[in-house]
Coordinates of C-alpha atoms in Angstrom, one line a residue:
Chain M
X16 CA 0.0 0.0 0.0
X17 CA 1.4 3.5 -1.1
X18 CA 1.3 6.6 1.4
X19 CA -1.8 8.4 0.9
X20 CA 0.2 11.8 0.3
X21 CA 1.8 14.5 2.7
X22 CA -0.4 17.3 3.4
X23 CA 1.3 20.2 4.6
X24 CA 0.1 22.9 6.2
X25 CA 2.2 26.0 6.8
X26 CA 0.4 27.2 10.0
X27 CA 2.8 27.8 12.8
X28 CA 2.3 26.1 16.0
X29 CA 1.3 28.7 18.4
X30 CA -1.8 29.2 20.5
X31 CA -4.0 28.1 17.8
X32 CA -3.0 24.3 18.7
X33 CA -5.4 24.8 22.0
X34 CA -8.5 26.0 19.7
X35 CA -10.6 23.2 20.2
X36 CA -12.4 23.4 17.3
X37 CA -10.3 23.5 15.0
X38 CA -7.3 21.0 15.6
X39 CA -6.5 20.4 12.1
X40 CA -4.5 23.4 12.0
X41 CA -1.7 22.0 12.8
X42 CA 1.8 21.8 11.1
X43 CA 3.5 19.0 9.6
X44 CA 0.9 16.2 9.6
X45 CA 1.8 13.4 7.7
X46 CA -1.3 11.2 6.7
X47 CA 0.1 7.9 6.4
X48 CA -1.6 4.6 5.3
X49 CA -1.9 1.3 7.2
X50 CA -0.7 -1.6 6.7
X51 CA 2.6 0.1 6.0
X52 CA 5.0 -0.5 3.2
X53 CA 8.2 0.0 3.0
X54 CA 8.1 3.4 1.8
X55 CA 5.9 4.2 4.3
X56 CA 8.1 2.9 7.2
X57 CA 11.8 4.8 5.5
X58 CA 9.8 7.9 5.3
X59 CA 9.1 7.9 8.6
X60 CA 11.5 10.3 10.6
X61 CA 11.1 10.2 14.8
X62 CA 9.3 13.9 15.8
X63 CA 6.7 13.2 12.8
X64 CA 2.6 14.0 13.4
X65 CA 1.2 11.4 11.8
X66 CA -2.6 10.9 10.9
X67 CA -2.6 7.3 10.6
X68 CA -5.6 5.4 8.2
X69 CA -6.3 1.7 7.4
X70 CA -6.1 -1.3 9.3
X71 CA -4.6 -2.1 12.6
X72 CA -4.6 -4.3 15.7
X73 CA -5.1 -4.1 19.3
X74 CA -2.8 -6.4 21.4
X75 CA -1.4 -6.0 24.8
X76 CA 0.1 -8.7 27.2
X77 CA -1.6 -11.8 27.1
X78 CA -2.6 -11.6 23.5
X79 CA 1.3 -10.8 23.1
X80 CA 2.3 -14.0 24.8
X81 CA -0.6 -16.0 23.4
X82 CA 0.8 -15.0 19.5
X83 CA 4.7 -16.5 20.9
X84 CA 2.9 -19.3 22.0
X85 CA 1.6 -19.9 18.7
X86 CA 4.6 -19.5 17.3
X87 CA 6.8 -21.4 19.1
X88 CA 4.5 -24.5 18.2
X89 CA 4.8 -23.9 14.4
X90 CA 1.2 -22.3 14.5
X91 CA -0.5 -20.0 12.3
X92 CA -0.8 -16.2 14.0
X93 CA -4.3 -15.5 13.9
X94 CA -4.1 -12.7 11.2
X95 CA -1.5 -12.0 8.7
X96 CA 1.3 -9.9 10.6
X97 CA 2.8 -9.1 7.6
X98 CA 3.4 -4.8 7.2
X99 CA 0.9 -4.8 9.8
X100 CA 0.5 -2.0 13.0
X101 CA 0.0 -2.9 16.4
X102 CA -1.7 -0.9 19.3
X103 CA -1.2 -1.4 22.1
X104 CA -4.6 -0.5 24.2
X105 CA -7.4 -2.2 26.5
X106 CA -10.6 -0.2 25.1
X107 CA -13.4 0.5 27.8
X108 CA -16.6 -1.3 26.2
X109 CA -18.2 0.2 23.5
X110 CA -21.7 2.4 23.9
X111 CA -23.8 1.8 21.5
X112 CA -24.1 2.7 18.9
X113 CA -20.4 3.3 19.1
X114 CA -18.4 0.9 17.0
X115 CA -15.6 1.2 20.1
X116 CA -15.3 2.5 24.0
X117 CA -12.4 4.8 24.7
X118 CA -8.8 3.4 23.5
X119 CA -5.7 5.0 24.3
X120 CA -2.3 3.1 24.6
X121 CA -1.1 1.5 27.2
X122 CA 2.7 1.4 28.4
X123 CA 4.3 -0.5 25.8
X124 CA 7.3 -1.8 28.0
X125 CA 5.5 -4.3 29.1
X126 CA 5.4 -5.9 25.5
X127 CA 9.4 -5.8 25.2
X128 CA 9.5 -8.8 25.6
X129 CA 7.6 -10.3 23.1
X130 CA 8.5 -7.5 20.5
X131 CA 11.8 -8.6 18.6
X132 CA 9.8 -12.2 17.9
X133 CA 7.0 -10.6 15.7
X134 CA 8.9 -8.0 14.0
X135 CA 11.0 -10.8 13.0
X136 CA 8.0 -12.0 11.7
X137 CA 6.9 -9.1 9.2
X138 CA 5.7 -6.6 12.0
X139 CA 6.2 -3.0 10.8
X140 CA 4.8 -0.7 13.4
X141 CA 3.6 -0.1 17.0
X142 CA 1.7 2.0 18.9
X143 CA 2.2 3.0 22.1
X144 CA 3.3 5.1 25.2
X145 CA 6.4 5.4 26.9
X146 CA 10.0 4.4 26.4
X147 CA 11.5 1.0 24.6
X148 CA 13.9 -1.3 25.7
X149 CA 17.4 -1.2 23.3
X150 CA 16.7 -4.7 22.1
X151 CA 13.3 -3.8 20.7
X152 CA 14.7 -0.6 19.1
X153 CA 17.9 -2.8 17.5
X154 CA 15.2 -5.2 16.3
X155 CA 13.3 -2.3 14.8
X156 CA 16.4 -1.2 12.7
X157 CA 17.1 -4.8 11.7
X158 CA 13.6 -5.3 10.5
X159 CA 12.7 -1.6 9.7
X160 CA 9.8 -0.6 11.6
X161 CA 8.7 2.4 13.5
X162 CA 7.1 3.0 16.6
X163 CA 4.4 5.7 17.3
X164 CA 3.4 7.8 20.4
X165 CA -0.4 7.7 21.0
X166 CA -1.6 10.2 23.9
X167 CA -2.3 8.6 27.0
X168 CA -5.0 9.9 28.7
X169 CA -6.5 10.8 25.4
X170 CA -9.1 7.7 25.1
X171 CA -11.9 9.2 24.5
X172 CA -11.2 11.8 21.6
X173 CA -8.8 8.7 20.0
X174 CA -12.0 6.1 20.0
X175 CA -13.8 8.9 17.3
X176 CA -11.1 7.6 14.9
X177 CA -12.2 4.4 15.3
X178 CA -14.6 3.7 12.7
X179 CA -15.4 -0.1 12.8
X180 CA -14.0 -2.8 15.4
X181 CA -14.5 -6.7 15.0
X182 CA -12.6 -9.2 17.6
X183 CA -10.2 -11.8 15.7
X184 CA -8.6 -13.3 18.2
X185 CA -8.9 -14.5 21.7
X186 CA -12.2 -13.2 22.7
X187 CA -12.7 -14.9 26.3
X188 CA -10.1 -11.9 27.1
X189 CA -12.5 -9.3 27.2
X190 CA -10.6 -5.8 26.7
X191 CA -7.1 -7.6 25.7
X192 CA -9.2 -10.1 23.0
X193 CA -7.4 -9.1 19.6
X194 CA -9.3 -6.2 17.5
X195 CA -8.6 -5.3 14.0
X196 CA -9.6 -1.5 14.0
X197 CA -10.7 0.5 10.9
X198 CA -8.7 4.0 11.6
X199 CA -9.1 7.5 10.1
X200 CA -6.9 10.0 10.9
X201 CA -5.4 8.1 14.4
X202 CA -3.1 11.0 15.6
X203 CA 0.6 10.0 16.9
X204 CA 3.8 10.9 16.7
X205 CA 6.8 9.0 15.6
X206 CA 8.8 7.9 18.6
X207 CA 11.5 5.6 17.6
X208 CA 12.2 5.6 13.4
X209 CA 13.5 2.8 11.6
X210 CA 17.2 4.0 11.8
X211 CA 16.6 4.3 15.8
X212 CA 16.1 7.7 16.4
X213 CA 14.6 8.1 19.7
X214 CA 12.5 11.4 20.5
X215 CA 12.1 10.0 24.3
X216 CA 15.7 10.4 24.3
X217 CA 16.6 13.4 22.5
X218 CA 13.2 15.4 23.2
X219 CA 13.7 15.6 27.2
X220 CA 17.0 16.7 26.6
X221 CA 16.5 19.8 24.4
X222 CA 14.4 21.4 27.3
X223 CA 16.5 20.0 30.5
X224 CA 17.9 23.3 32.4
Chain V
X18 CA -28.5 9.0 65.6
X19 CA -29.1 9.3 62.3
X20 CA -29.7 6.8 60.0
X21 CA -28.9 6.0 56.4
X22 CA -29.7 3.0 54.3
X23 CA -27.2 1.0 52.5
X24 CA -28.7 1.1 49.2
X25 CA -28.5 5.1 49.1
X26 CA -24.9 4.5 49.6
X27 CA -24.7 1.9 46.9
X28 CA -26.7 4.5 44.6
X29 CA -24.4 7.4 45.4
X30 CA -21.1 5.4 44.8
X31 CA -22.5 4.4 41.0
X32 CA -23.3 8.1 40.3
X33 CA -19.0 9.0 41.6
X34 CA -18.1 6.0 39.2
X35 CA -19.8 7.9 36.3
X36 CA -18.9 11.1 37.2
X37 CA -15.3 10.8 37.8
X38 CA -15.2 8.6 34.4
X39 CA -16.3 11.3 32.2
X40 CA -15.9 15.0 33.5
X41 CA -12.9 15.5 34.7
X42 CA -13.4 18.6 37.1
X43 CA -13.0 22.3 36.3
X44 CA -9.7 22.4 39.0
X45 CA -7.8 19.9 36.9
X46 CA -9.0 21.3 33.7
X47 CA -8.4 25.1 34.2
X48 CA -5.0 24.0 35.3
X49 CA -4.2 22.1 32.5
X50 CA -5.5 25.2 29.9
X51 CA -2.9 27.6 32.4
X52 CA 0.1 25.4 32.2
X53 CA -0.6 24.6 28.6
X54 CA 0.0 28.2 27.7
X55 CA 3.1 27.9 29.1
X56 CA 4.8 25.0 27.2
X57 CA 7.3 25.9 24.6
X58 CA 7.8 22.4 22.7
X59 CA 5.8 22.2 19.5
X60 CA 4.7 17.8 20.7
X61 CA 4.0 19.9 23.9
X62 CA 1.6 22.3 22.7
X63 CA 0.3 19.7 20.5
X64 CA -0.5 17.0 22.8
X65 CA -1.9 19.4 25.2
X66 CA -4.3 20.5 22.3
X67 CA -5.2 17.3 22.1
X68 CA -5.8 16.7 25.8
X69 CA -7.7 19.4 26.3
X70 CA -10.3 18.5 23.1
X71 CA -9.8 14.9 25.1
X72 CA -11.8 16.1 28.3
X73 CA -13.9 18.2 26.3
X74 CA -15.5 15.3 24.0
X75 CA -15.2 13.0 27.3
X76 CA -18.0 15.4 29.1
X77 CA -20.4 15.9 25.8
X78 CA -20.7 11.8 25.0
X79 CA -20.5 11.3 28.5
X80 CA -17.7 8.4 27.5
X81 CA -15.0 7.4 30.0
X82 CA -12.2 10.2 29.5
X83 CA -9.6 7.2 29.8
X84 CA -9.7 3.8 28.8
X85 CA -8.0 3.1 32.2
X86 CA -10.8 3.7 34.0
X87 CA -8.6 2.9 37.2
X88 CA -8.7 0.3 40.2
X89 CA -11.4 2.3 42.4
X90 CA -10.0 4.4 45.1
X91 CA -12.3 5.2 48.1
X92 CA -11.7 7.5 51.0
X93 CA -15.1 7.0 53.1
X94 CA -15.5 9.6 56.4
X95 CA -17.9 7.5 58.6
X96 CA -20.0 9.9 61.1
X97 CA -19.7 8.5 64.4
X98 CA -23.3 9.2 65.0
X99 CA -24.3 7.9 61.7
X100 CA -25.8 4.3 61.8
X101 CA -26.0 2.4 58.3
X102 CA -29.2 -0.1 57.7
X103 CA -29.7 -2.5 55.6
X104 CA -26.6 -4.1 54.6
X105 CA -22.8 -3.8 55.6
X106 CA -21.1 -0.8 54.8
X107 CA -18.2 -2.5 52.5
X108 CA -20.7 -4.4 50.5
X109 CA -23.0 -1.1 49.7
X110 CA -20.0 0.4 48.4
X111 CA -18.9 -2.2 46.2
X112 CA -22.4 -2.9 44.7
X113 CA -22.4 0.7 43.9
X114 CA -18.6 0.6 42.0
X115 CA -20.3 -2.8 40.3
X116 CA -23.1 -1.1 38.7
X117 CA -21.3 1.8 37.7
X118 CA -18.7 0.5 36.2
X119 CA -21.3 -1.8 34.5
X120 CA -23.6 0.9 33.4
X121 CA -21.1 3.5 32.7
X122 CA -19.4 0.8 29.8
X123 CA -16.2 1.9 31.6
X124 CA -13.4 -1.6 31.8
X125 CA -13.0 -3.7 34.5
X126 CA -9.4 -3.9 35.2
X127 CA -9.3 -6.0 38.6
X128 CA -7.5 -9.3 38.8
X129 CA -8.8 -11.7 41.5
X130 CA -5.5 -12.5 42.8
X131 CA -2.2 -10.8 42.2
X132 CA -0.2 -14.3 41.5
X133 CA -1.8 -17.3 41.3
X134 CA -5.0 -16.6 39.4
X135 CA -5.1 -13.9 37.7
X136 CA -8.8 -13.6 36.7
X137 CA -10.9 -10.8 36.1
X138 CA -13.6 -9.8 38.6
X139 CA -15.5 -8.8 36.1
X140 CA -16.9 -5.9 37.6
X141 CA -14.2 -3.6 38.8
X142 CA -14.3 -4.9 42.3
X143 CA -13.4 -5.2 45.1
X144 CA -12.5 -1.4 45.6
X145 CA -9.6 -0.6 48.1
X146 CA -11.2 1.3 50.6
X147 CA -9.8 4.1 53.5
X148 CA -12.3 4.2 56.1
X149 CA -11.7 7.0 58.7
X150 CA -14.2 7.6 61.6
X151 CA -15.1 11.2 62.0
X152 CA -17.0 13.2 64.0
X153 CA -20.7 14.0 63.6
X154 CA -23.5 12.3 61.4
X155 CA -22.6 12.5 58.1
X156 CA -21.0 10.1 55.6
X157 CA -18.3 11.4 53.0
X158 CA -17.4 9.6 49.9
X159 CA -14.7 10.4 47.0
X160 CA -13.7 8.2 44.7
X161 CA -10.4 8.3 42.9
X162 CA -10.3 6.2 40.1
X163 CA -6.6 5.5 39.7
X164 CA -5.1 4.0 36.4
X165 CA -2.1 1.6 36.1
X166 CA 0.3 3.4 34.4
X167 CA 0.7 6.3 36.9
X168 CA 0.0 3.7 39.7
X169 CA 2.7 1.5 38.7
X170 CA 5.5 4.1 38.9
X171 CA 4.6 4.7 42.5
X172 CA 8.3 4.5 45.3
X173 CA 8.5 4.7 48.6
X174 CA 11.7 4.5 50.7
X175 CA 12.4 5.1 54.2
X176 CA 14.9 7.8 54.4
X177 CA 17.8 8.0 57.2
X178 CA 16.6 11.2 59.6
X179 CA 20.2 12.4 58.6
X180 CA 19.1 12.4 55.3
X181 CA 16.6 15.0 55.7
X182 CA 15.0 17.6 52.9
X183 CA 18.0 17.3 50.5
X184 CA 17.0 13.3 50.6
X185 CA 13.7 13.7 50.2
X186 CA 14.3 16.2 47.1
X187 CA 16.7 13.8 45.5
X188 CA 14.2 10.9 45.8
X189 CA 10.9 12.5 44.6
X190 CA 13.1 13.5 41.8
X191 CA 14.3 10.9 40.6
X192 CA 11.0 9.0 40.9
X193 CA 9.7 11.1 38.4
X194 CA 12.6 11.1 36.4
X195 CA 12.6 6.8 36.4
X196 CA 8.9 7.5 35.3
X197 CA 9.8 9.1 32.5
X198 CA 6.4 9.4 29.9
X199 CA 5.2 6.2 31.2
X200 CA 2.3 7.7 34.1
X201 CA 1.3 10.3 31.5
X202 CA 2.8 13.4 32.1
X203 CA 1.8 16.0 32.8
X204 CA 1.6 14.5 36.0
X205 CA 0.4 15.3 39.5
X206 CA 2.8 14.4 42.1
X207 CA 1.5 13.3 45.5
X208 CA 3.8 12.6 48.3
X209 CA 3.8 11.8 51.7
X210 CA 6.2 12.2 55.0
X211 CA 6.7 10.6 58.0
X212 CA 4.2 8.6 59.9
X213 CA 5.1 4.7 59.1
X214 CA 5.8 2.8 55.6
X215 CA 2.1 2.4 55.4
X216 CA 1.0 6.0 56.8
X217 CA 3.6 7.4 54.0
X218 CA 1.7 5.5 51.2
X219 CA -1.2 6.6 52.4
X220 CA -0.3 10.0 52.3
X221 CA 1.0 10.4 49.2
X222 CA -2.0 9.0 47.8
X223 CA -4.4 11.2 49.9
X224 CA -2.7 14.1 48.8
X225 CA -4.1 13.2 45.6
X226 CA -7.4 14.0 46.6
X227 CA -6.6 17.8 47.2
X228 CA -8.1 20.3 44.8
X229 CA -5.2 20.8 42.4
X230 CA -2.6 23.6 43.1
X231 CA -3.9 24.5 46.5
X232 CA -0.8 24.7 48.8
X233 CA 0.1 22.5 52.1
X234 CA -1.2 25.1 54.9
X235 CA 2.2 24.9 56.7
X236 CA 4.3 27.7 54.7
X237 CA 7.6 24.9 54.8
X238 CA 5.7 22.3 52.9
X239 CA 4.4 24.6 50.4
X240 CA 7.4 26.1 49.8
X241 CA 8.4 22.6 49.4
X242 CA 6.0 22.3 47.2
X243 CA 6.9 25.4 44.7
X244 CA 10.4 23.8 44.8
X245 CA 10.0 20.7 43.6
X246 CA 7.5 21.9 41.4
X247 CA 10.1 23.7 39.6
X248 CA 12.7 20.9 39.5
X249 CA 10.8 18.8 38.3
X250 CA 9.8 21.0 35.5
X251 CA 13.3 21.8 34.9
X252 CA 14.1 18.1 34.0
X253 CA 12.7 18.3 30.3
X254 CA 10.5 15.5 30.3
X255 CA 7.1 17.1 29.3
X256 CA 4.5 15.9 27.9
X257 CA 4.3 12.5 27.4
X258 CA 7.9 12.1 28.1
X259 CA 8.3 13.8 24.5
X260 CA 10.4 16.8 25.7
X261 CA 8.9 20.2 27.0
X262 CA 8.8 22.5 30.0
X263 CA 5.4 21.0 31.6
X264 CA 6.2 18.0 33.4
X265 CA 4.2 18.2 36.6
X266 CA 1.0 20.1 37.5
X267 CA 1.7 20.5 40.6
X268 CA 3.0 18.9 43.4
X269 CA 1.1 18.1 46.4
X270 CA 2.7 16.7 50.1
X271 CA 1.1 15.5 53.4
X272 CA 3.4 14.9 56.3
X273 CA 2.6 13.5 59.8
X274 CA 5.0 13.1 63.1
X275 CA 7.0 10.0 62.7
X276 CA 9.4 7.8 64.9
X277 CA 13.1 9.3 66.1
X278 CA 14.2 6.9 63.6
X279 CA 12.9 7.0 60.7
X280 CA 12.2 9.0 57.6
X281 CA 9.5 7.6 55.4
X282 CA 8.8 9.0 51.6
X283 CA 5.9 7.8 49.4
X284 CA 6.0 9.2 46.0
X285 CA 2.6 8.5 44.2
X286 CA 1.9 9.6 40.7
X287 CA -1.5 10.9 38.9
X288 CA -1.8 11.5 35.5
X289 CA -3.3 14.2 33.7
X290 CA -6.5 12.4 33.5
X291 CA -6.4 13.2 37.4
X292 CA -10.5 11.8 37.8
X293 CA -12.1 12.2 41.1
X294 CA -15.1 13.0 43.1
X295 CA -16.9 13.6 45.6
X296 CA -20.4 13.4 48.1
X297 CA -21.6 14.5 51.5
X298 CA -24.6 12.5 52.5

């Protein structure tokens, strides 16, 4: 799949990011498609706002160690991982008629572990919060994939992106069951890039006195 | 003696479930708007756009503001001339955090046993509950609904006496520094002094419950306060841990006497989503 085109739009980032109403003026956002390709993922650059559209998936710890499981017994993962996103997020139920509940990320450290496996695999991107063990980010440049900052704390305003949600794998979880989300315009900002570049590392330090 | 029945506690706990979910008060949020205005970093400004229009869209669906809708947090002030009928004081509360959490579609988070079997409730419960006994007739409730990943970057040590307010500095700050973006900065820092291991936890978690910004009354721990405040917005983190001059909100301490001993510090951390609320029945 081809990146759906760079829109950029020359509006400098002053008070106007706080006007509620009209958060699409904003600088820099790159709308980006997913699945990714690879041109998708070397475009990339950590400190990029991305609006992300397409597909993804919702996994988080047990669905994360379930997937290894799998693998380590020669099994099929339960969708094709291949260029594929993963969010990392425990929605709230949904209201209906609301396709899905509130869904911001969760702290993607705790999925380290289980990381390097799938990207092996064909992974290309995650979404998340907070910082990345080296291992994953080595991985990342190995396999060339990029991570993305969701908000935390942002749940509610993120699940209007959310267009359609059906469960794929591993139901009896409840809110860690596996979801493959229909996106529009998911906002995030590149955290780690495929070459490693690390804005948890070199952003605090730009404003440390 | 008065007298109050169990199921208008139940009732009044389900309405705090659904309140603190989706509005998050006008403290937190005017505070939020004033420190947004003064953050310099461009993922800064932007991600505090975005949690503003976060808590505003919360409010109008009336949907939970976070999907971490929190283990439930009670601090319940029991009258001493208040007598409950009708069931048991612990059980009205939970019933009440059951149907709220139930009704509100917020997500049931609680595992039934830390180790061996780790299944969900289902429900949200049980609540961990503070019960103090006051005086007079009345029964207060507040709920603080706390989410994991501020929860989980919670420290405590107990500091030598000889250690004193340059330890104490050190180690609040480099809790929050260890936290890094993980409990969702901007943060509110809660910390408690003295008293015992447990009193100190305690503490810093009650001082959660404190409108937002107000000072300690004792002019040392508020200037405290201001201090740490400032260090810790001096360390760069910002806003999500993406670099910026916001870390913290503010910083809020509770102290009580202690042993000759000892020295305890309890660092607990809120995130911006900092939900509460309250009732006097």
């Amino acid at each position: 799949m081809d990146i759906t085109g760079i829109k950029q739009i020359s509006v400098s980032l002053s008070d106007e990011v706080l006007d509620l109403n009209d958060t699409h003026r904003m600088t820099k956002i790159k709308h980006v498609a997913a699945p990714l390709s690879d041109k998708n993922v070397l475009d990339l650059v950590c400190g990029d706002m991305v609006y992300l559209s397409g597909v993804i998936y919702t996994a988080r710890d047990v669905a994360h160690k379930r997937m290894l499981q799998a693998m380590d017994e020669g099994l099929d993962l339960p969708f094709d991982i291949n260029g594929q996103v993963l969010y990392y997020v425990g929605p709230c139920p949904a209201r209906p008629p609301r396709p899905f509940g509130s869904c911001g990320p969760t702290t993607s450290f705790r999925m380290d572990a289980y990381t390097p496996a799938l990207l092996d695999r064909g992974l290309r991107g995650m979404i998340g919060k907070g910082r990345r063990s080296q291992y994953v980010v080595d991985s990342m440049k190995k396999n060339a994939a990029v991570y993305f900052a969701a908000i935390g704390g942002a749940g509610a305003a993120i699940s209007r992106t959310v267009k359609k949600a059906e469960i794929v794998a591993y139901e009896d979880l409840g809110p860690e069951a596996v979801y493959k989300l229909e996106i529009v315009d998911f906002p995030c900002i590149v955290a780690i890039d495929s070459a490693g570049a690390d804005l948890y590392e070199f952003g605090p330090e730009l404003y440390r006195k | 003696m008065r007298e109050i029945q169990s199921s208008h506690i139940s009732d009044a706990v389900e309405r705090l479930c659904l309140k603190a979910a989706f509005d998050l008060g006008d403290p937190v949020e005017e505070r939020i708007r004033a420190f947004a205005k003064r953050e310099e970093s461009e993922f800064g400004k932007y991600i505090f756009g975005q949690i503003l229009e976060n808590i505003d869209y919360a409010r109008n669906e009336q949907i939970a503001i976070c999907q971490d809708t929190g283990s439930v947090i009670l601090f319940v002030d029991v009258g001493q001339d208040l007598h409950i009928s009708g069931g048991d004081l612990i059980g009205a509360l939970n019933e009440g955090v059951r149907r709220g959490y139930m009704s509100g579609y917020l997500r049931k988070s609680i595992c039934s046993d830390p180790v061996f079997d780790r299944k969900n409730t289902g429900d949200n419960t049980p609540a961990v509950i503070h019960t103090e006994i006051v005086a007079g007739d009345r029964l207060k409730i507040a709920i603080l609904p706390k989410g994991g990943g501020s929860e989980n970057m919670g420290t405590l040590k107990m500091l030598l006496p000889s250690q004193g307010l340059n330890g104490i500095k050190e180690f609040v700050l480099q809790s929050v520094i260890d936290a890094g973006g993980n409990p969702c900065p901007p943060i509110i820092v809660g910390v408690g002094i003295g008293g015992s291991m447990d009193k100190a936890a305690y503490l810093a978690k009650k001082a959660l419950t404190r409108e937002i910004g107000l000072p300690n009354p004792n002019p040392d721990y508020a200037n405290l306060e201001d201090e740490l405040l400032e260090a810790i917005n001096a360390t760069g983190i910002g806003p999500q841990g993406l670099g910026g001059r916001i870390t913290a909100l503010a910083v809020h301490i509770e102290y009580f006497p202690t042993h000759i001993t000892q020295l305890p510090v309890a660092v607990n951390l809120n995130c911006h989503a900092a939900r509460y609320a309250e009732i006097l029945l």
